[in-house]
């Protein structure tokens, strides 16, 4: 029997106390299956490839359907120009992007024109989880394809998040990545933007995230495939 984590037990308890937690958690498997099917279809497309890396927010957990997540919304905003392969997984941390998602990206039949990364929320939950995150983000930036990647900053105000954001800003200033800046008021008021679990975004929240990513994604797209 697999060992349960503290966070797993906490979510079990929360799903009893707050029914919305259980309803949002129940999206995990159907959303993953829907993305798996969508990924297969994308690989047979002749459109430029967008590889989305991250956690449950890139899966779109909390939206009514996967099309309500920020990735499909943004692809619609830019005219559906990309074939999206979403390699994100619910619960992922930076280490999972390094150890699983990036290696899977390298096995794809063609190199992506665009890579987006939205990761770090699960690493910020406790001080123990935050240890080593700055170094893992530094490795992540080294391994992402230069000039083709958009990485979200961390909206959290702790010292680790600030150090990670400084790394992103430096990489952005050097032109290695584009930064989707989620700091300060970028995400807007929480009221009306959260799903029933009070953690994940809902359709409103994902529309805001799509808006944050839009300008840097268009910048990459203009260089890579023309506007």
PDB file of C-alpha atoms in Angstrom:
ATOM      1  CA  UNK A   1       0.000   0.000   0.000  1.00  0.00           C
ATOM      2  CA  UNK A   2       1.395   3.408  -0.970  1.00  0.00           C
ATOM      3  CA  UNK A   3       2.347   5.681   1.895  1.00  0.00           C
ATOM      4  CA  UNK A   4      -0.001   8.629   2.266  1.00  0.00           C
ATOM      5  CA  UNK A   5       1.514  12.103   2.483  1.00  0.00           C
ATOM      6  CA  UNK A   6       0.510  14.717   5.032  1.00  0.00           C
ATOM      7  CA  UNK A   7      -1.004  16.814   2.267  1.00  0.00           C
ATOM      8  CA  UNK A   8      -3.010  13.817   1.067  1.00  0.00           C
ATOM      9  CA  UNK A   9      -4.506  13.263   4.520  1.00  0.00           C
ATOM     10  CA  UNK A  10      -5.210  16.996   4.855  1.00  0.00           C
ATOM     11  CA  UNK A  11      -7.089  17.004   1.564  1.00  0.00           C
ATOM     12  CA  UNK A  12      -9.103  13.958   2.643  1.00  0.00           C
ATOM     13  CA  UNK A  13     -10.177  15.767   5.798  1.00  0.00           C
ATOM     14  CA  UNK A  14     -10.851  19.000   3.912  1.00  0.00           C
ATOM     15  CA  UNK A  15     -13.033  17.200   1.376  1.00  0.00           C
ATOM     16  CA  UNK A  16     -15.303  16.125   4.223  1.00  0.00           C
ATOM     17  CA  UNK A  17     -15.420  19.520   5.912  1.00  0.00           C
ATOM     18  CA  UNK A  18     -15.699  21.529   2.662  1.00  0.00           C
ATOM     19  CA  UNK A  19     -17.697  19.576   0.037  1.00  0.00           C
ATOM     20  CA  UNK A  20     -16.291  21.722  -2.766  1.00  0.00           C
ATOM     21  CA  UNK A  21     -12.827  20.283  -2.130  1.00  0.00           C
ATOM     22  CA  UNK A  22     -14.039  16.810  -3.023  1.00  0.00           C
ATOM     23  CA  UNK A  23     -15.835  18.024  -6.134  1.00  0.00           C
ATOM     24  CA  UNK A  24     -12.722  19.795  -7.425  1.00  0.00           C
ATOM     25  CA  UNK A  25     -10.471  16.845  -6.559  1.00  0.00           C
ATOM     26  CA  UNK A  26     -12.802  14.603  -8.565  1.00  0.00           C
ATOM     27  CA  UNK A  27     -11.770  16.485 -11.722  1.00  0.00           C
ATOM     28  CA  UNK A  28      -8.210  15.173 -11.554  1.00  0.00           C
ATOM     29  CA  UNK A  29      -8.650  11.882 -13.437  1.00  0.00           C
ATOM     30  CA  UNK A  30     -11.176  13.005 -16.084  1.00  0.00           C
ATOM     31  CA  UNK A  31      -9.126  16.128 -16.863  1.00  0.00           C
ATOM     32  CA  UNK A  32      -5.936  14.068 -17.172  1.00  0.00           C
ATOM     33  CA  UNK A  33      -7.671  11.635 -19.526  1.00  0.00           C
ATOM     34  CA  UNK A  34      -9.099  14.487 -21.605  1.00  0.00           C
ATOM     35  CA  UNK A  35      -5.653  16.032 -21.959  1.00  0.00           C
ATOM     36  CA  UNK A  36      -4.136  12.687 -22.895  1.00  0.00           C
ATOM     37  CA  UNK A  37      -6.596  12.394 -25.775  1.00  0.00           C
ATOM     38  CA  UNK A  38      -6.043  16.022 -26.784  1.00  0.00           C
ATOM     39  CA  UNK A  39      -2.279  15.522 -26.730  1.00  0.00           C
ATOM     40  CA  UNK A  40      -2.501  12.617 -29.162  1.00  0.00           C
ATOM     41  CA  UNK A  41      -4.573  14.696 -31.542  1.00  0.00           C
ATOM     42  CA  UNK A  42      -2.122  17.604 -31.255  1.00  0.00           C
ATOM     43  CA  UNK A  43       0.807  15.420 -32.263  1.00  0.00           C
ATOM     44  CA  UNK A  44      -0.858  14.668 -35.587  1.00  0.00           C
ATOM     45  CA  UNK A  45      -1.414  18.368 -36.331  1.00  0.00           C
ATOM     46  CA  UNK A  46       0.747  20.443 -38.656  1.00  0.00           C
ATOM     47  CA  UNK A  47       0.445  23.527 -36.434  1.00  0.00           C
ATOM     48  CA  UNK A  48       3.416  24.771 -34.349  1.00  0.00           C
ATOM     49  CA  UNK A  49       3.749  22.839 -31.099  1.00  0.00           C
ATOM     50  CA  UNK A  50       3.079  24.381 -27.685  1.00  0.00           C
ATOM     51  CA  UNK A  51       4.230  22.281 -24.733  1.00  0.00           C
ATOM     52  CA  UNK A  52       2.609  23.266 -21.431  1.00  0.00           C
ATOM     53  CA  UNK A  53       4.449  22.247 -18.247  1.00  0.00           C
ATOM     54  CA  UNK A  54       3.197  22.623 -14.701  1.00  0.00           C
ATOM     55  CA  UNK A  55       0.722  21.467 -12.088  1.00  0.00           C
ATOM     56  CA  UNK A  56      -3.055  21.347 -11.636  1.00  0.00           C
ATOM     57  CA  UNK A  57      -3.457  24.949 -12.743  1.00  0.00           C
ATOM     58  CA  UNK A  58      -2.116  24.063 -16.184  1.00  0.00           C
ATOM     59  CA  UNK A  59      -4.445  21.062 -16.172  1.00  0.00           C
ATOM     60  CA  UNK A  60      -7.242  23.586 -15.570  1.00  0.00           C
ATOM     61  CA  UNK A  61      -8.495  21.994 -12.356  1.00  0.00           C
ATOM     62  CA  UNK A  62     -11.281  24.172 -10.937  1.00  0.00           C
ATOM     63  CA  UNK A  63     -12.684  25.198 -14.325  1.00  0.00           C
ATOM     64  CA  UNK A  64     -15.934  23.635 -15.493  1.00  0.00           C
ATOM     65  CA  UNK A  65     -14.149  21.742 -18.305  1.00  0.00           C
ATOM     66  CA  UNK A  66     -10.581  21.612 -19.609  1.00  0.00           C
ATOM     67  CA  UNK A  67     -11.520  24.235 -22.194  1.00  0.00           C
ATOM     68  CA  UNK A  68     -12.051  26.689 -19.328  1.00  0.00           C
ATOM     69  CA  UNK A  69      -8.429  26.424 -18.238  1.00  0.00           C
ATOM     70  CA  UNK A  70      -5.939  29.131 -19.107  1.00  0.00           C
ATOM     71  CA  UNK A  71      -4.092  27.119 -21.776  1.00  0.00           C
ATOM     72  CA  UNK A  72      -7.085  26.503 -24.106  1.00  0.00           C
ATOM     73  CA  UNK A  73      -8.363  30.016 -23.441  1.00  0.00           C
ATOM     74  CA  UNK A  74      -5.047  31.550 -24.444  1.00  0.00           C
ATOM     75  CA  UNK A  75      -4.706  29.390 -27.538  1.00  0.00           C
ATOM     76  CA  UNK A  76      -8.139  30.653 -28.608  1.00  0.00           C
ATOM     77  CA  UNK A  77      -7.056  34.250 -27.972  1.00  0.00           C
ATOM     78  CA  UNK A  78      -4.066  33.838 -30.298  1.00  0.00           C
ATOM     79  CA  UNK A  79      -6.206  32.354 -33.052  1.00  0.00           C
ATOM     80  CA  UNK A  80      -5.728  28.664 -32.239  1.00  0.00           C
ATOM     81  CA  UNK A  81      -2.345  28.823 -33.904  1.00  0.00           C
ATOM     82  CA  UNK A  82      -0.764  26.150 -31.693  1.00  0.00           C
ATOM     83  CA  UNK A  83      -1.173  22.404 -31.309  1.00  0.00           C
ATOM     84  CA  UNK A  84      -1.044  22.035 -27.529  1.00  0.00           C
ATOM     85  CA  UNK A  85       0.654  19.122 -25.771  1.00  0.00           C
ATOM     86  CA  UNK A  86      -0.083  19.506 -22.068  1.00  0.00           C
ATOM     87  CA  UNK A  87       2.422  17.511 -19.987  1.00  0.00           C
ATOM     88  CA  UNK A  88       1.379  19.017 -16.653  1.00  0.00           C
ATOM     89  CA  UNK A  89       0.204  16.847 -13.760  1.00  0.00           C
ATOM     90  CA  UNK A  90      -1.926  17.670 -10.736  1.00  0.00           C
ATOM     91  CA  UNK A  91       0.135  18.038  -7.582  1.00  0.00           C
ATOM     92  CA  UNK A  92       3.384  18.580  -9.487  1.00  0.00           C
ATOM     93  CA  UNK A  93       6.297  20.486  -8.007  1.00  0.00           C
ATOM     94  CA  UNK A  94       9.390  21.909  -9.669  1.00  0.00           C
ATOM     95  CA  UNK A  95      11.197  18.599  -9.150  1.00  0.00           C
ATOM     96  CA  UNK A  96       8.473  16.837 -11.144  1.00  0.00           C
ATOM     97  CA  UNK A  97       8.939  19.188 -14.079  1.00  0.00           C
ATOM     98  CA  UNK A  98      12.680  18.479 -13.984  1.00  0.00           C
ATOM     99  CA  UNK A  99      12.430  14.737 -13.464  1.00  0.00           C
ATOM    100  CA  UNK A 100       9.385  13.844 -15.561  1.00  0.00           C
ATOM    101  CA  UNK A 101       7.861  16.556 -17.707  1.00  0.00           C
ATOM    102  CA  UNK A 102      11.003  17.933 -19.354  1.00  0.00           C
ATOM    103  CA  UNK A 103      12.307  14.433 -20.229  1.00  0.00           C
ATOM    104  CA  UNK A 104       8.894  13.618 -21.768  1.00  0.00           C
ATOM    105  CA  UNK A 105       9.071  16.804 -23.806  1.00  0.00           C
ATOM    106  CA  UNK A 106      12.389  15.669 -25.270  1.00  0.00           C
ATOM    107  CA  UNK A 107      10.785  12.474 -26.566  1.00  0.00           C
ATOM    108  CA  UNK A 108       8.211  14.349 -28.679  1.00  0.00           C
ATOM    109  CA  UNK A 109       8.612  13.932 -32.435  1.00  0.00           C
ATOM    110  CA  UNK A 110       9.266  17.640 -33.031  1.00  0.00           C
ATOM    111  CA  UNK A 111      10.732  20.489 -31.014  1.00  0.00           C
ATOM    112  CA  UNK A 112       8.195  22.916 -29.549  1.00  0.00           C
ATOM    113  CA  UNK A 113       7.815  26.434 -30.907  1.00  0.00           C
ATOM    114  CA  UNK A 114       6.560  27.484 -27.463  1.00  0.00           C
ATOM    115  CA  UNK A 115       7.035  26.150 -23.932  1.00  0.00           C
ATOM    116  CA  UNK A 116       5.088  27.544 -20.980  1.00  0.00           C
ATOM    117  CA  UNK A 117       5.738  26.836 -17.320  1.00  0.00           C
ATOM    118  CA  UNK A 118       3.378  27.532 -14.436  1.00  0.00           C
ATOM    119  CA  UNK A 119       4.803  25.758 -11.384  1.00  0.00           C
ATOM    120  CA  UNK A 120       5.689  26.432  -7.768  1.00  0.00           C
ATOM    121  CA  UNK A 121       2.414  26.747  -5.876  1.00  0.00           C
ATOM    122  CA  UNK A 122       2.774  23.268  -4.382  1.00  0.00           C
ATOM    123  CA  UNK A 123       6.382  24.029  -3.415  1.00  0.00           C
ATOM    124  CA  UNK A 124       5.308  27.077  -1.421  1.00  0.00           C
ATOM    125  CA  UNK A 125       2.866  25.297   0.893  1.00  0.00           C
ATOM    126  CA  UNK A 126       5.304  24.686   3.777  1.00  0.00           C
ATOM    127  CA  UNK A 127       8.833  25.797   4.764  1.00  0.00           C
ATOM    128  CA  UNK A 128      10.057  22.218   4.273  1.00  0.00           C
ATOM    129  CA  UNK A 129       8.783  22.175   0.699  1.00  0.00           C
ATOM    130  CA  UNK A 130      10.447  25.503  -0.038  1.00  0.00           C
ATOM    131  CA  UNK A 131      13.930  24.176   0.746  1.00  0.00           C
ATOM    132  CA  UNK A 132      15.996  23.823  -2.420  1.00  0.00           C
ATOM    133  CA  UNK A 133      13.345  25.353  -4.679  1.00  0.00           C
ATOM    134  CA  UNK A 134      15.580  28.237  -5.770  1.00  0.00           C
ATOM    135  CA  UNK A 135      18.248  25.789  -6.976  1.00  0.00           C
ATOM    136  CA  UNK A 136      15.652  23.678  -8.773  1.00  0.00           C
ATOM    137  CA  UNK A 137      14.279  26.741 -10.543  1.00  0.00           C
ATOM    138  CA  UNK A 138      17.820  27.658 -11.608  1.00  0.00           C
ATOM    139  CA  UNK A 139      18.213  24.198 -13.129  1.00  0.00           C
ATOM    140  CA  UNK A 140      14.819  24.517 -14.801  1.00  0.00           C
ATOM    141  CA  UNK A 141      15.826  27.788 -16.460  1.00  0.00           C
ATOM    142  CA  UNK A 142      19.044  26.206 -17.722  1.00  0.00           C
ATOM    143  CA  UNK A 143      17.130  23.331 -19.300  1.00  0.00           C
ATOM    144  CA  UNK A 144      14.301  25.248 -20.961  1.00  0.00           C
ATOM    145  CA  UNK A 145      14.727  26.088 -24.656  1.00  0.00           C
ATOM    146  CA  UNK A 146      16.090  29.628 -24.831  1.00  0.00           C
ATOM    147  CA  UNK A 147      13.943  32.152 -26.659  1.00  0.00           C
ATOM    148  CA  UNK A 148      10.946  29.815 -26.782  1.00  0.00           C
ATOM    149  CA  UNK A 149       9.892  29.673 -23.140  1.00  0.00           C
ATOM    150  CA  UNK A 150       7.455  31.659 -21.012  1.00  0.00           C
ATOM    151  CA  UNK A 151       7.683  31.122 -17.239  1.00  0.00           C
ATOM    152  CA  UNK A 152       5.260  32.450 -14.639  1.00  0.00           C
ATOM    153  CA  UNK A 153       6.629  34.284 -11.637  1.00  0.00           C
ATOM    154  CA  UNK A 154       5.475  33.324  -8.148  1.00  0.00           C
ATOM    155  CA  UNK A 155       2.830  35.544  -6.549  1.00  0.00           C
ATOM    156  CA  UNK A 156       3.847  34.529  -3.013  1.00  0.00           C
ATOM    157  CA  UNK A 157       5.683  37.082  -0.880  1.00  0.00           C
ATOM    158  CA  UNK A 158       8.078  34.831   1.035  1.00  0.00           C
ATOM    159  CA  UNK A 159      11.872  34.941   0.735  1.00  0.00           C
ATOM    160  CA  UNK A 160      12.064  31.815  -1.440  1.00  0.00           C
ATOM    161  CA  UNK A 161       9.522  33.145  -3.920  1.00  0.00           C
ATOM    162  CA  UNK A 162      11.359  36.473  -4.059  1.00  0.00           C
ATOM    163  CA  UNK A 163      14.638  34.672  -4.797  1.00  0.00           C
ATOM    164  CA  UNK A 164      12.998  32.605  -7.546  1.00  0.00           C
ATOM    165  CA  UNK A 165      11.452  35.709  -9.075  1.00  0.00           C
ATOM    166  CA  UNK A 166      14.855  37.395  -9.113  1.00  0.00           C
ATOM    167  CA  UNK A 167      16.185  34.445 -11.131  1.00  0.00           C
ATOM    168  CA  UNK A 168      13.298  34.769 -13.576  1.00  0.00           C
ATOM    169  CA  UNK A 169      13.799  38.517 -13.928  1.00  0.00           C
ATOM    170  CA  UNK A 170      17.487  38.020 -14.705  1.00  0.00           C
ATOM    171  CA  UNK A 171      16.739  35.323 -17.286  1.00  0.00           C
ATOM    172  CA  UNK A 172      14.071  37.558 -18.776  1.00  0.00           C
ATOM    173  CA  UNK A 173      16.410  40.550 -18.999  1.00  0.00           C
ATOM    174  CA  UNK A 174      18.916  38.369 -20.856  1.00  0.00           C
ATOM    175  CA  UNK A 175      16.251  37.289 -23.332  1.00  0.00           C
ATOM    176  CA  UNK A 176      16.475  33.644 -22.355  1.00  0.00           C
ATOM    177  CA  UNK A 177      12.810  33.511 -21.311  1.00  0.00           C
ATOM    178  CA  UNK A 178       9.725  35.688 -21.266  1.00  0.00           C
ATOM    179  CA  UNK A 179       8.190  36.234 -17.812  1.00  0.00           C
ATOM    180  CA  UNK A 180       4.448  35.997 -17.202  1.00  0.00           C
ATOM    181  CA  UNK A 181       4.335  38.254 -14.176  1.00  0.00           C
ATOM    182  CA  UNK A 182       1.826  37.124 -11.564  1.00  0.00           C
ATOM    183  CA  UNK A 183       3.074  39.373  -8.777  1.00  0.00           C
ATOM    184  CA  UNK A 184       1.230  42.204  -7.092  1.00  0.00           C
ATOM    185  CA  UNK A 185      -2.250  43.007  -8.417  1.00  0.00           C
ATOM    186  CA  UNK A 186      -1.804  40.993 -11.633  1.00  0.00           C
ATOM    187  CA  UNK A 187      -4.200  38.217 -10.619  1.00  0.00           C
ATOM    188  CA  UNK A 188      -6.854  40.674  -9.501  1.00  0.00           C
ATOM    189  CA  UNK A 189      -9.200  40.248  -6.507  1.00  0.00           C
ATOM    190  CA  UNK A 190      -9.717  36.710  -5.231  1.00  0.00           C
ATOM    191  CA  UNK A 191     -13.442  37.264  -4.775  1.00  0.00           C
ATOM    192  CA  UNK A 192     -15.249  35.504  -7.592  1.00  0.00           C
ATOM    193  CA  UNK A 193     -12.106  33.978  -9.098  1.00  0.00           C
ATOM    194  CA  UNK A 194     -11.701  30.787  -7.027  1.00  0.00           C
ATOM    195  CA  UNK A 195     -13.206  27.334  -7.461  1.00  0.00           C
ATOM    196  CA  UNK A 196     -15.242  25.599  -4.776  1.00  0.00           C
ATOM    197  CA  UNK A 197     -12.125  24.394  -2.965  1.00  0.00           C
ATOM    198  CA  UNK A 198     -10.991  28.005  -2.387  1.00  0.00           C
ATOM    199  CA  UNK A 199      -7.552  27.140  -3.797  1.00  0.00           C
ATOM    200  CA  UNK A 200      -7.744  26.561  -7.547  1.00  0.00           C
ATOM    201  CA  UNK A 201      -8.949  29.234  -9.967  1.00  0.00           C
ATOM    202  CA  UNK A 202     -12.368  28.973 -11.551  1.00  0.00           C
ATOM    203  CA  UNK A 203     -13.164  30.066 -15.115  1.00  0.00           C
ATOM    204  CA  UNK A 204     -12.822  33.728 -14.118  1.00  0.00           C
ATOM    205  CA  UNK A 205      -9.457  33.122 -12.504  1.00  0.00           C
ATOM    206  CA  UNK A 206      -8.180  31.163 -15.490  1.00  0.00           C
ATOM    207  CA  UNK A 207      -9.257  33.929 -17.852  1.00  0.00           C
ATOM    208  CA  UNK A 208      -7.060  36.287 -15.819  1.00  0.00           C
ATOM    209  CA  UNK A 209      -4.093  33.895 -15.995  1.00  0.00           C
ATOM    210  CA  UNK A 210      -4.557  33.598 -19.757  1.00  0.00           C
ATOM    211  CA  UNK A 211      -4.403  37.389 -19.906  1.00  0.00           C
ATOM    212  CA  UNK A 212      -1.144  37.436 -17.943  1.00  0.00           C
ATOM    213  CA  UNK A 213       0.458  34.918 -20.306  1.00  0.00           C
ATOM    214  CA  UNK A 214      -0.885  36.466 -23.497  1.00  0.00           C
ATOM    215  CA  UNK A 215       1.659  39.243 -24.103  1.00  0.00           C
ATOM    216  CA  UNK A 216       4.786  37.125 -23.449  1.00  0.00           C
ATOM    217  CA  UNK A 217       3.364  34.248 -25.500  1.00  0.00           C
ATOM    218  CA  UNK A 218       2.673  36.607 -28.391  1.00  0.00           C
ATOM    219  CA  UNK A 219       6.250  37.877 -28.096  1.00  0.00           C
ATOM    220  CA  UNK A 220       7.642  34.350 -28.439  1.00  0.00           C
ATOM    221  CA  UNK A 221       5.202  33.557 -31.233  1.00  0.00           C
ATOM    222  CA  UNK A 222       6.171  36.643 -33.216  1.00  0.00           C
ATOM    223  CA  UNK A 223       9.816  35.591 -33.154  1.00  0.00           C
ATOM    224  CA  UNK A 224       9.241  31.912 -33.770  1.00  0.00           C
ATOM    225  CA  UNK A 225       6.450  31.619 -36.318  1.00  0.00           C
ATOM    226  CA  UNK A 226       5.586  35.139 -37.418  1.00  0.00           C
ATOM    227  CA  UNK A 227       2.552  37.226 -36.567  1.00  0.00           C
TER     228      UNK A 227
END
